[in-house]
Short mmCIF file of C-alpha atoms and ligand atoms in Angstrom, two decimals:
data_model
loop_
_atom_site.label_atom_id
_atom_site.label_comp_id
_atom_site.label_asym_id
_atom_site.label_seq_id
_atom_site.Cartn_x
_atom_site.Cartn_y
_atom_site.Cartn_z
CA UNK A 1 102.14 100.13 131.52
CA UNK A 2 102.69 100.63 127.94
CA UNK A 3 106.02 101.90 127.15
CA UNK A 4 105.14 104.87 124.88
CA UNK A 5 105.63 107.75 127.21
CA UNK A 6 106.59 111.67 126.87
CA UNK A 7 109.65 112.67 128.67
CA UNK A 8 109.95 116.42 128.81
CA UNK A 9 107.38 116.90 126.11
CA UNK A 10 108.61 114.58 123.56
CA UNK A 11 107.43 110.80 122.74
CA UNK A 12 109.76 107.96 123.67
CA UNK A 13 109.35 104.38 122.94
CA UNK A 14 110.78 102.59 126.11
CA UNK A 15 114.02 104.69 126.35
CA UNK A 16 114.29 105.81 122.66
CA UNK A 17 112.79 109.28 121.45
CA UNK A 18 110.49 108.55 118.79
CA UNK A 19 111.92 111.33 116.42
CA UNK A 20 114.90 109.16 116.26
CA UNK A 21 113.40 106.13 115.13
CA UNK A 22 111.58 108.28 112.51
CA UNK A 23 114.99 109.23 111.29
CA UNK A 24 116.19 105.65 111.33
CA UNK A 25 113.55 103.96 109.52
CA UNK A 26 111.53 106.97 107.90
CA UNK A 27 107.75 107.39 107.63
CA UNK A 28 105.52 106.24 107.85
CA UNK A 29 106.68 103.36 110.22
CA UNK A 30 105.35 101.08 112.94
CA UNK A 31 107.16 101.29 116.11
CA UNK A 32 106.86 98.41 118.87
CA UNK A 33 107.77 98.02 122.20
CA UNK A 34 109.29 94.56 123.09
CA UNK A 35 108.79 95.38 126.63
CA UNK A 36 105.47 95.94 126.34
CA UNK A 37 104.64 92.93 124.34
CA UNK A 38 106.13 90.98 127.19
CA UNK A 39 104.35 92.67 129.83
CA UNK A 40 100.77 92.19 127.91
CA UNK A 41 101.75 88.39 127.29
CA UNK A 42 102.79 87.94 131.02
CA UNK A 43 99.73 89.71 132.37
CA UNK A 44 97.39 87.16 130.52
CA UNK A 45 99.79 84.23 131.44
CA UNK A 46 99.65 85.23 134.96
CA UNK A 47 96.07 85.85 135.31
CA UNK A 48 94.96 82.64 133.70
CA UNK A 49 97.61 80.59 135.63
CA UNK A 50 94.86 78.39 137.43
CA UNK A 51 93.81 77.02 134.29
CA UNK A 52 97.78 76.69 132.79
CA UNK A 53 96.41 77.12 129.48
CA UNK A 54 98.17 76.91 126.29
CA UNK A 55 98.43 80.66 125.00
CA UNK A 56 98.46 81.02 121.10
CA UNK A 57 98.99 84.37 120.26
CA UNK A 58 96.96 85.29 116.87
CA UNK A 59 99.37 85.43 114.38
CA UNK A 60 97.00 87.74 112.13
CA UNK A 61 97.32 90.77 114.01
CA UNK A 62 100.98 91.52 113.87
CA UNK A 63 102.86 89.02 111.90
CA UNK A 64 106.26 90.32 111.84
CA UNK A 65 108.81 87.24 112.64
CA UNK A 66 110.83 89.40 115.13
CA UNK A 67 107.69 89.71 116.79
CA UNK A 68 106.75 86.23 116.61
CA UNK A 69 109.94 84.96 117.80
CA UNK A 70 110.10 87.07 120.74
CA UNK A 71 106.48 85.88 121.70
CA UNK A 72 107.88 81.88 121.07
CA UNK A 73 111.04 82.95 123.49
CA UNK A 74 108.36 83.81 126.14
CA UNK A 75 106.62 80.38 125.68
CA UNK A 76 103.64 81.22 123.18
CA UNK A 77 102.33 78.90 120.75
CA UNK A 78 100.46 80.52 117.69
CA UNK A 79 96.87 80.85 116.49
CA UNK A 80 97.14 80.69 112.68
CA UNK A 81 94.68 81.10 109.79
CA UNK A 82 96.35 80.50 106.49
CA UNK A 83 99.18 78.58 105.32
CA UNK A 84 101.62 81.65 105.11
CA UNK A 85 100.74 82.21 109.03
CA UNK A 86 101.74 78.69 109.46
CA UNK A 87 105.03 78.78 107.67
CA UNK A 88 105.79 82.32 109.66
CA UNK A 89 105.14 80.46 112.82
CA UNK A 90 107.52 77.73 112.06
CA UNK A 91 109.95 79.76 110.82
CA UNK A 92 109.85 82.34 114.16
CA UNK A 93 110.73 78.56 115.78
CA UNK A 94 107.16 78.10 117.19
CA UNK A 95 106.92 74.31 118.19
CA UNK A 96 104.26 72.67 115.74
CA UNK A 97 102.11 71.14 118.76
CA UNK A 98 101.42 74.60 119.78
CA UNK A 99 99.92 75.62 116.68
CA UNK A 100 96.27 75.82 116.28
CA UNK A 101 94.86 76.41 113.14
CA UNK A 102 91.44 78.05 112.29
CA UNK A 103 89.89 79.81 109.26
CA UNK A 104 86.68 78.89 107.36
CA UNK A 105 88.55 78.22 103.71
CA UNK A 106 91.57 76.05 104.58
CA UNK A 107 92.62 74.97 100.92
CA UNK A 108 94.04 71.44 100.24
CA UNK A 109 97.67 72.60 100.14
CA UNK A 110 96.87 74.51 103.47
CA UNK A 111 95.75 71.42 104.98
CA UNK A 112 98.67 69.06 103.41
CA UNK A 113 101.09 71.89 104.89
CA UNK A 114 99.52 71.57 108.34
CA UNK A 115 99.71 67.98 108.38
CA UNK A 116 103.04 67.61 107.38
CA UNK A 117 104.30 70.01 110.19
CA UNK A 118 102.03 67.87 112.56
CA UNK A 119 100.50 71.09 114.28
CA UNK A 120 98.66 70.57 117.23
CA UNK A 121 95.18 71.37 116.30
CA UNK A 122 92.80 72.08 113.39
CA UNK A 123 89.71 74.21 114.23
CA UNK A 124 87.13 72.97 112.01
CA UNK A 125 84.47 75.31 110.65
CA UNK A 126 82.07 73.04 108.78
CA UNK A 127 81.37 69.18 107.98
CA UNK A 128 82.75 69.48 104.57
CA UNK A 129 85.96 70.80 105.86
CA UNK A 130 86.14 68.05 108.40
CA UNK A 131 85.58 65.35 105.73
CA UNK A 132 88.23 66.84 103.60
CA UNK A 133 90.81 67.17 106.44
CA UNK A 134 89.85 63.16 107.10
CA UNK A 135 90.11 62.17 103.31
CA UNK A 136 93.58 64.25 103.06
CA UNK A 137 94.98 62.82 106.38
CA UNK A 138 94.21 59.49 104.94
CA UNK A 139 95.84 59.96 101.78
CA UNK A 140 99.00 60.84 103.77
CA UNK A 141 98.59 58.65 106.27
CA UNK A 142 99.05 61.32 109.05
CA UNK A 143 96.91 61.48 112.27
CA UNK A 144 95.71 64.65 113.83
CA UNK A 145 93.40 66.31 116.21
CA UNK A 146 90.49 68.61 115.71
CA UNK A 147 88.42 71.07 117.83
CA UNK A 148 84.88 71.90 116.29
CA UNK A 149 84.40 75.79 116.40
CA UNK A 150 81.03 76.18 117.96
CA UNK A 151 78.86 79.17 117.19
CA UNK A 152 77.67 80.24 120.89
CA UNK A 153 74.98 82.81 119.25
CA UNK A 154 76.14 85.53 121.60
CA UNK A 155 76.67 89.39 120.59
CA UNK A 156 79.96 90.60 121.71
CA UNK A 157 78.66 93.98 120.68
CA UNK A 158 81.50 95.24 118.55
CA UNK A 159 81.47 96.24 114.98
CA UNK A 160 79.53 93.80 112.77
CA UNK A 161 82.64 93.09 110.67
CA UNK A 162 84.32 91.69 113.78
CA UNK A 163 81.42 90.11 115.22
CA UNK A 164 81.95 86.07 114.54
CA UNK A 165 79.79 84.29 117.34
CA UNK A 166 76.59 85.18 116.11
CA UNK A 167 73.89 82.59 114.66
CA UNK A 168 74.12 84.35 110.87
CA UNK A 169 77.95 84.50 111.07
CA UNK A 170 80.00 82.43 108.31
CA UNK A 171 82.32 80.94 111.22
CA UNK A 172 81.73 77.60 112.98
CA UNK A 173 78.69 75.55 113.43
CA UNK A 174 75.69 76.12 115.45
CA UNK A 175 75.18 74.72 118.92
CA UNK A 176 72.12 72.94 117.93
CA UNK A 177 74.49 71.02 115.13
CA UNK A 178 77.28 70.31 116.95
CA UNK A 179 75.94 67.29 119.08
CA UNK A 180 75.24 65.67 115.80
CA UNK A 181 78.65 66.75 114.49
CA UNK A 182 80.34 64.93 117.28
CA UNK A 183 78.06 61.87 116.59
CA UNK A 184 78.89 61.72 113.07
CA UNK A 185 82.52 62.71 113.27
CA UNK A 186 83.72 61.87 116.79
CA UNK A 187 84.78 58.42 115.86
CA UNK A 188 87.22 59.07 112.82
CA UNK A 189 89.99 56.99 112.64
CA UNK A 190 92.35 59.96 111.31
CA UNK A 191 91.15 63.01 112.83
CA UNK A 192 90.69 62.95 116.60
CA UNK A 193 87.83 65.27 117.36
CA UNK A 194 87.80 66.11 121.02
CA UNK A 195 87.91 69.87 121.12
CA UNK A 196 85.50 72.59 121.21
CA UNK A 197 86.52 76.10 119.82
CA UNK A 198 85.00 79.37 120.58
CA UNK A 199 86.07 82.94 118.95
CA UNK A 200 83.14 85.36 119.46
CA UNK A 201 84.38 88.62 118.35
CA UNK A 202 86.90 91.21 118.65
CA UNK A 203 87.52 93.24 120.35
CA UNK A 204 84.86 92.33 123.24
CA UNK A 205 84.75 95.02 126.02
CA UNK A 206 82.76 92.99 128.71
CA UNK A 207 83.21 90.07 129.92
CA UNK A 208 79.64 88.71 129.82
CA UNK A 209 79.84 87.22 126.31
CA UNK A 210 82.54 85.07 127.54
CA UNK A 211 80.52 83.99 130.54
CA UNK A 212 77.63 83.15 128.27
CA UNK A 213 79.90 81.45 125.80
CA UNK A 214 81.70 79.33 128.27
CA UNK A 215 78.78 78.22 130.02
CA UNK A 216 77.26 76.97 126.66
CA UNK A 217 80.33 75.13 125.66
CA UNK A 218 80.01 73.57 129.18
CA UNK A 219 76.46 72.46 128.60
CA UNK A 220 77.42 71.03 125.12
CA UNK A 221 80.34 69.28 126.95
CA UNK A 222 78.26 67.74 129.35
CA UNK A 223 75.66 66.50 126.71
CA UNK A 224 78.43 64.92 124.93
CA UNK A 225 80.16 63.28 127.72
CA UNK A 226 76.43 61.65 128.07
CA UNK A 227 76.81 60.10 124.79
CA UNK A 228 80.04 58.82 125.43
CA UNK A 229 82.35 61.67 123.86
CA UNK A 230 84.98 63.41 125.96
CA UNK A 231 86.06 66.75 125.28
CA UNK A 232 89.56 67.20 126.35
CA UNK A 233 90.46 70.66 124.80
CA UNK A 234 88.57 73.87 125.33
CA UNK A 235 89.73 76.81 122.92
CA UNK A 236 88.19 79.73 124.12
CA UNK A 237 89.59 81.67 120.96
CA UNK A 238 90.91 85.64 121.25
CA UNK A 239 88.85 88.98 121.57
CA UNK A 240 90.10 90.70 124.65
CA UNK A 241 90.17 94.32 124.36
CA UNK A 242 92.55 96.62 124.23
CA UNK A 243 92.55 100.34 125.64
CA UNK A 244 92.63 102.50 122.51
CA UNK A 245 91.29 105.22 125.03
CA UNK A 246 92.80 105.34 128.35
CA UNK A 247 91.00 102.72 130.44
CA UNK A 248 88.63 101.50 128.08
CA UNK A 249 89.23 97.81 128.22
CA UNK A 250 88.89 95.43 130.94
CA UNK A 251 92.09 93.91 132.19
CA UNK A 252 93.28 90.48 131.77
CA UNK A 253 92.60 89.64 135.13
CA UNK A 254 89.05 91.04 134.55
CA UNK A 255 88.59 88.51 131.83
CA UNK A 256 90.37 85.73 134.19
CA UNK A 257 87.93 86.39 137.01
CA UNK A 258 85.04 85.79 134.83
CA UNK A 259 86.39 82.71 133.18
CA UNK A 260 88.52 81.00 135.67
CA UNK A 261 85.81 80.06 137.96
CA UNK A 262 83.75 78.33 135.39
CA UNK A 263 86.68 76.07 134.42
CA UNK A 264 89.08 75.53 137.29
CA UNK A 265 87.21 72.42 138.68
CA UNK A 266 87.56 71.02 135.17
CA UNK A 267 91.30 71.51 134.99
CA UNK A 268 92.39 69.55 137.81
CA UNK A 269 92.44 65.93 138.47
CA UNK A 270 93.74 62.75 136.65
CA UNK A 271 92.64 64.12 133.09
CA UNK A 272 92.27 67.69 133.34
CA UNK A 273 90.60 69.80 130.42
CA UNK A 274 93.18 71.35 128.25
CA UNK A 275 92.38 75.26 127.88
CA UNK A 276 93.83 77.22 124.70
CA UNK A 277 93.57 80.89 124.64
CA UNK A 278 94.08 82.86 121.04
CA UNK A 279 95.03 86.55 122.06
CA UNK A 280 95.87 88.89 119.74
CA UNK A 281 95.00 92.42 120.23
CA UNK A 282 95.12 92.67 123.69
CA UNK A 283 99.11 91.88 123.50
CA UNK A 284 100.19 93.71 120.44
CA UNK A 285 97.70 96.43 120.03
CA UNK A 286 99.13 99.21 122.70
CA UNK A 287 102.66 97.70 121.90
CA UNK A 288 103.24 99.42 118.70
CA UNK A 289 102.33 102.93 117.32
CA UNK A 290 102.38 104.26 113.82
CA UNK A 291 104.71 107.61 113.07
CA UNK A 292 103.90 109.55 110.59
CA UNK A 293 105.05 113.19 109.23
CA UNK A 294 102.83 115.87 108.48
CA UNK A 295 103.45 116.62 104.76
CA UNK A 296 100.86 119.76 104.29
CA UNK A 297 98.38 121.73 106.41
CA UNK A 298 95.49 123.41 104.76
CA UNK A 299 92.11 124.92 105.54
CA UNK A 300 88.97 123.89 103.66
CA UNK A 301 86.05 125.82 104.66
CA UNK A 302 86.16 125.88 108.59
CA UNK A 303 88.54 122.62 108.71
CA UNK A 304 91.95 122.60 109.46
CA UNK A 305 93.60 119.13 107.49
CA UNK A 306 96.89 117.96 108.52
CA UNK A 307 97.76 115.78 105.27
CA UNK A 308 100.12 113.14 106.65
CA UNK A 309 102.55 110.47 104.77
CA UNK A 310 100.45 107.45 106.29
CA UNK A 311 96.88 107.12 105.41
CA UNK A 312 94.22 104.41 105.06
CA UNK A 313 96.92 102.28 102.98
CA UNK A 314 99.13 102.15 105.98
CA UNK A 315 96.47 101.70 108.86
CA UNK A 316 92.93 100.74 107.71
CA UNK A 317 91.10 100.42 110.74
CA UNK A 318 89.84 103.84 110.93
CA UNK A 319 88.16 104.02 107.23
CA UNK A 320 87.32 100.12 107.46
CA UNK A 321 85.76 100.00 111.01
CA UNK A 322 85.38 103.36 112.24
CA UNK A 323 87.85 102.58 114.60
CA UNK A 324 89.35 105.11 116.95
CA UNK A 325 92.68 105.83 117.38
CA UNK A 326 94.38 108.48 119.36
CA UNK A 327 96.84 110.90 117.40
CA UNK A 328 99.14 113.13 119.25
CA UNK A 329 102.25 115.04 118.10
CA UNK A 330 105.63 113.31 119.12
CA UNK A 331 107.25 116.83 120.36
CA UNK A 332 104.08 118.76 121.66
CA UNK A 333 106.33 120.52 124.37
CA UNK A 334 106.03 120.11 128.07
CA UNK A 335 102.64 121.98 128.48
CA UNK A 336 100.91 120.03 125.63
CA UNK A 337 101.49 116.37 126.93
CA UNK A 338 98.35 114.66 126.57
CA UNK A 339 97.06 113.60 130.18
CA UNK A 340 95.18 110.62 128.56
CA UNK A 341 94.02 109.11 125.59
CA UNK A 342 90.83 110.11 124.95
CA UNK A 343 88.41 111.29 121.97
CA UNK A 344 88.25 114.91 123.32
CA UNK A 345 91.08 116.31 125.47
CA UNK A 346 90.12 119.71 127.10
CA UNK A 347 93.26 121.75 126.73
CA UNK A 348 94.03 125.25 125.73
CA UNK A 349 95.07 125.98 122.54
CA UNK A 350 93.92 122.90 120.70
CA UNK A 351 92.53 123.30 117.11
CA UNK A 352 90.01 120.99 115.36
CA UNK A 353 91.81 119.03 112.94
CA UNK A 354 91.33 116.40 110.39
CA UNK A 355 94.14 114.01 110.34
CA UNK A 356 94.39 112.43 106.74
CA UNK A 357 96.22 110.31 104.71
CA UNK A 358 97.65 111.23 100.58
CA UNK A 359 95.41 108.56 99.04
CA UNK A 360 92.66 109.84 96.42
CA UNK A 361 90.28 108.45 98.29
CA UNK A 362 87.59 110.48 100.83
CA UNK A 363 87.52 107.59 103.29
CA UNK A 364 91.49 108.05 103.31
CA UNK A 365 91.79 109.47 107.25
CA UNK A 366 93.52 108.41 110.33
CA UNK A 367 91.27 110.84 112.77
CA UNK A 368 88.18 112.83 112.15
CA UNK A 369 87.31 116.07 113.92
CA UNK A 370 90.00 115.81 116.72
CA UNK A 371 91.25 118.69 119.14
CA UNK A 372 94.88 118.77 118.57
CA UNK A 373 97.87 121.03 119.04
CA UNK A 374 98.52 123.08 115.99
CA UNK A 375 100.47 121.02 113.74
CA UNK A 376 103.16 122.36 111.02
CA UNK A 377 104.34 120.93 108.05
CA UNK A 378 107.45 118.27 108.90
CA UNK A 379 105.57 117.51 112.45
CA UNK A 380 105.53 113.82 113.55
CA UNK A 381 102.37 112.35 114.82
CA UNK A 382 101.91 109.28 116.54
CA UNK A 383 98.83 107.12 115.94
CA UNK A 384 98.26 105.20 119.12
CA UNK A 385 97.25 101.34 119.84
CA UNK A 386 98.65 100.87 116.24
CA UNK A 387 100.40 97.25 116.99
CA UNK A 388 97.65 95.16 116.18
CA UNK A 389 95.96 94.89 112.66
CA UNK A 390 97.76 97.69 111.79
CA UNK A 391 100.72 96.74 109.52
CA UNK A 392 99.15 93.10 108.85
CA UNK A 393 96.09 95.13 107.23
CA UNK A 394 98.73 97.72 105.15
CA UNK A 395 98.39 97.75 101.40
CA UNK A 396 100.48 99.42 98.85
CA UNK A 397 97.28 101.35 97.38
CA UNK A 398 98.31 104.22 94.86
CA UNK A 399 101.89 102.41 94.84
CA UNK A 400 102.90 103.36 98.14
CA UNK A 401 105.58 101.10 99.60
CA UNK A 402 104.48 99.33 102.88
CA UNK A 403 105.58 101.19 106.21
CA UNK A 404 109.17 100.14 107.93
CA UNK A 405 108.76 98.36 111.08
CA UNK A 406 110.89 98.79 114.35
CA UNK A 407 111.38 97.05 117.23
CA UNK A 408 112.65 98.96 120.30
CA UNK A 409 114.02 96.99 123.30
CA UNK A 410 115.37 99.37 126.02
CA UNK A 411 117.77 101.67 124.27
CA UNK A 412 118.03 99.55 121.23
CA UNK A 413 116.26 99.95 117.90
CA UNK A 414 116.15 97.07 115.51
CA UNK A 415 114.75 97.82 111.69
CA UNK A 416 112.63 94.64 111.69
CA UNK A 417 111.13 95.38 108.52
CA UNK A 418 112.90 97.62 106.09
CA UNK A 419 111.15 100.10 103.94
CA UNK A 420 110.27 98.82 100.44
CA UNK A 421 111.65 100.42 97.34
CA UNK A 422 110.15 100.89 93.90
CA UNK A 423 111.68 97.88 92.80
CA UNK A 424 109.88 96.00 95.54
CA UNK A 425 106.77 97.53 94.52
CA UNK A 426 106.94 96.04 90.87
CA UNK A 427 109.08 92.88 91.52
CA UNK A 428 106.14 90.52 90.87
CA UNK A 429 104.95 92.26 87.73
CA UNK A 430 105.89 90.76 84.34
CA UNK A 431 106.24 92.98 81.30
C1 PLP B 1 91.55 86.88 114.95
C2 PLP B 1 91.57 85.79 115.79
C3 PLP B 1 92.28 85.98 117.01
C4 PLP B 1 92.44 86.97 117.74
O1 PLP B 1 91.51 87.93 117.97
P1 PLP B 1 92.10 89.21 118.98
O2 PLP B 1 90.80 90.26 118.91
O3 PLP B 1 93.16 89.95 118.10
O4 PLP B 1 92.52 88.53 120.31
C5 PLP B 1 91.93 84.68 117.52
N1 PLP B 1 91.24 83.51 117.26
C6 PLP B 1 90.98 83.60 115.80
C7 PLP B 1 90.06 82.43 114.97
C8 PLP B 1 90.82 84.56 115.39
O5 PLP B 1 90.22 84.39 113.83
#
């Protein structure tokens, strides 16, 4: 389903050999498959069709304008977490009514921008934020809508840095406080507070945490209804998994089979509940790879190091989250095509290799202790499942320019972000 395949022993993105893309854009570069983006988006849309949800792609996972434009063309809305992302979404042509805005620290300036743009929904994370939004809306004379981000206190069993729905996280308001929140702010003249927002973490590799959090949200909705407050929007957030290893993640249809029955009854009738999903990773992760070139190979003790031109500055996830990304040569030959993406592949002739970057940091690695075909200086490696939280978390540490980005559609490859120059690196410095 993901259009990165070996043909005759060489990796292709859709119909284009990866080596051609590296020649076109240089390395390191991110390569995205348009058709894979489309397939992941449509699979989710179809799986949840009984709820007719608004899908708001999470801009922070992969925010290149060309990617956003493509998703807008498929009918996607956008989930943004900053004024910058909001402007990206608008520039990409997203209907403001389909923009939802979350984030614990929205500044006055960002709130003003979002009100001016007349976005569809603010996802509110605290009492103080609601009061600030209401004050600014009044000053500007612009009415808006909001959902309260509720913290359902479920454990999505993911990395502690990406666990967002437990009681001790900084996100949202505890369930017990939610009723009082609606009682206090539910009749605000400027901000119509009629939604509940959940986002429990990412990636969530089982459907159970969704079951638990949606059930809790429904109980809250029913309690509010008894007090005369009708919830009209339920935003379930994102967090659906992606296959970093083959068959690791539930599919869109698996999540849907858990969630749809809970909500289907409420999504029909004269005043149906509006459901919003905020998928990021599940759409973009396997639609992108990072291409990197091996600069040097060296032995250190009994270890083999492949020193690459990409590192933690290009893809932060391995060093920041201890995340696993499958890595394999772009041209391993017919006999060394990997049968699947896995931590350990049993094939003859593999060598234990540390895939590291050029930075002056011991934490600068892409893959630790990996069995790989023998690599040589100049070889290209593909780092898989890099489409989400790859480029958007890249930095210029050690004064390396940011990677280029290429979007492939069939036989056509387009550079959607050019490689930065030294002039770009110092463009904002004053001397
Ligand atoms: C990051 C984020 C998402 C997307 O998460 P994924 O795991 O990429 O699907 C959705 N909603 C909110 C509020 C987020 O912060």
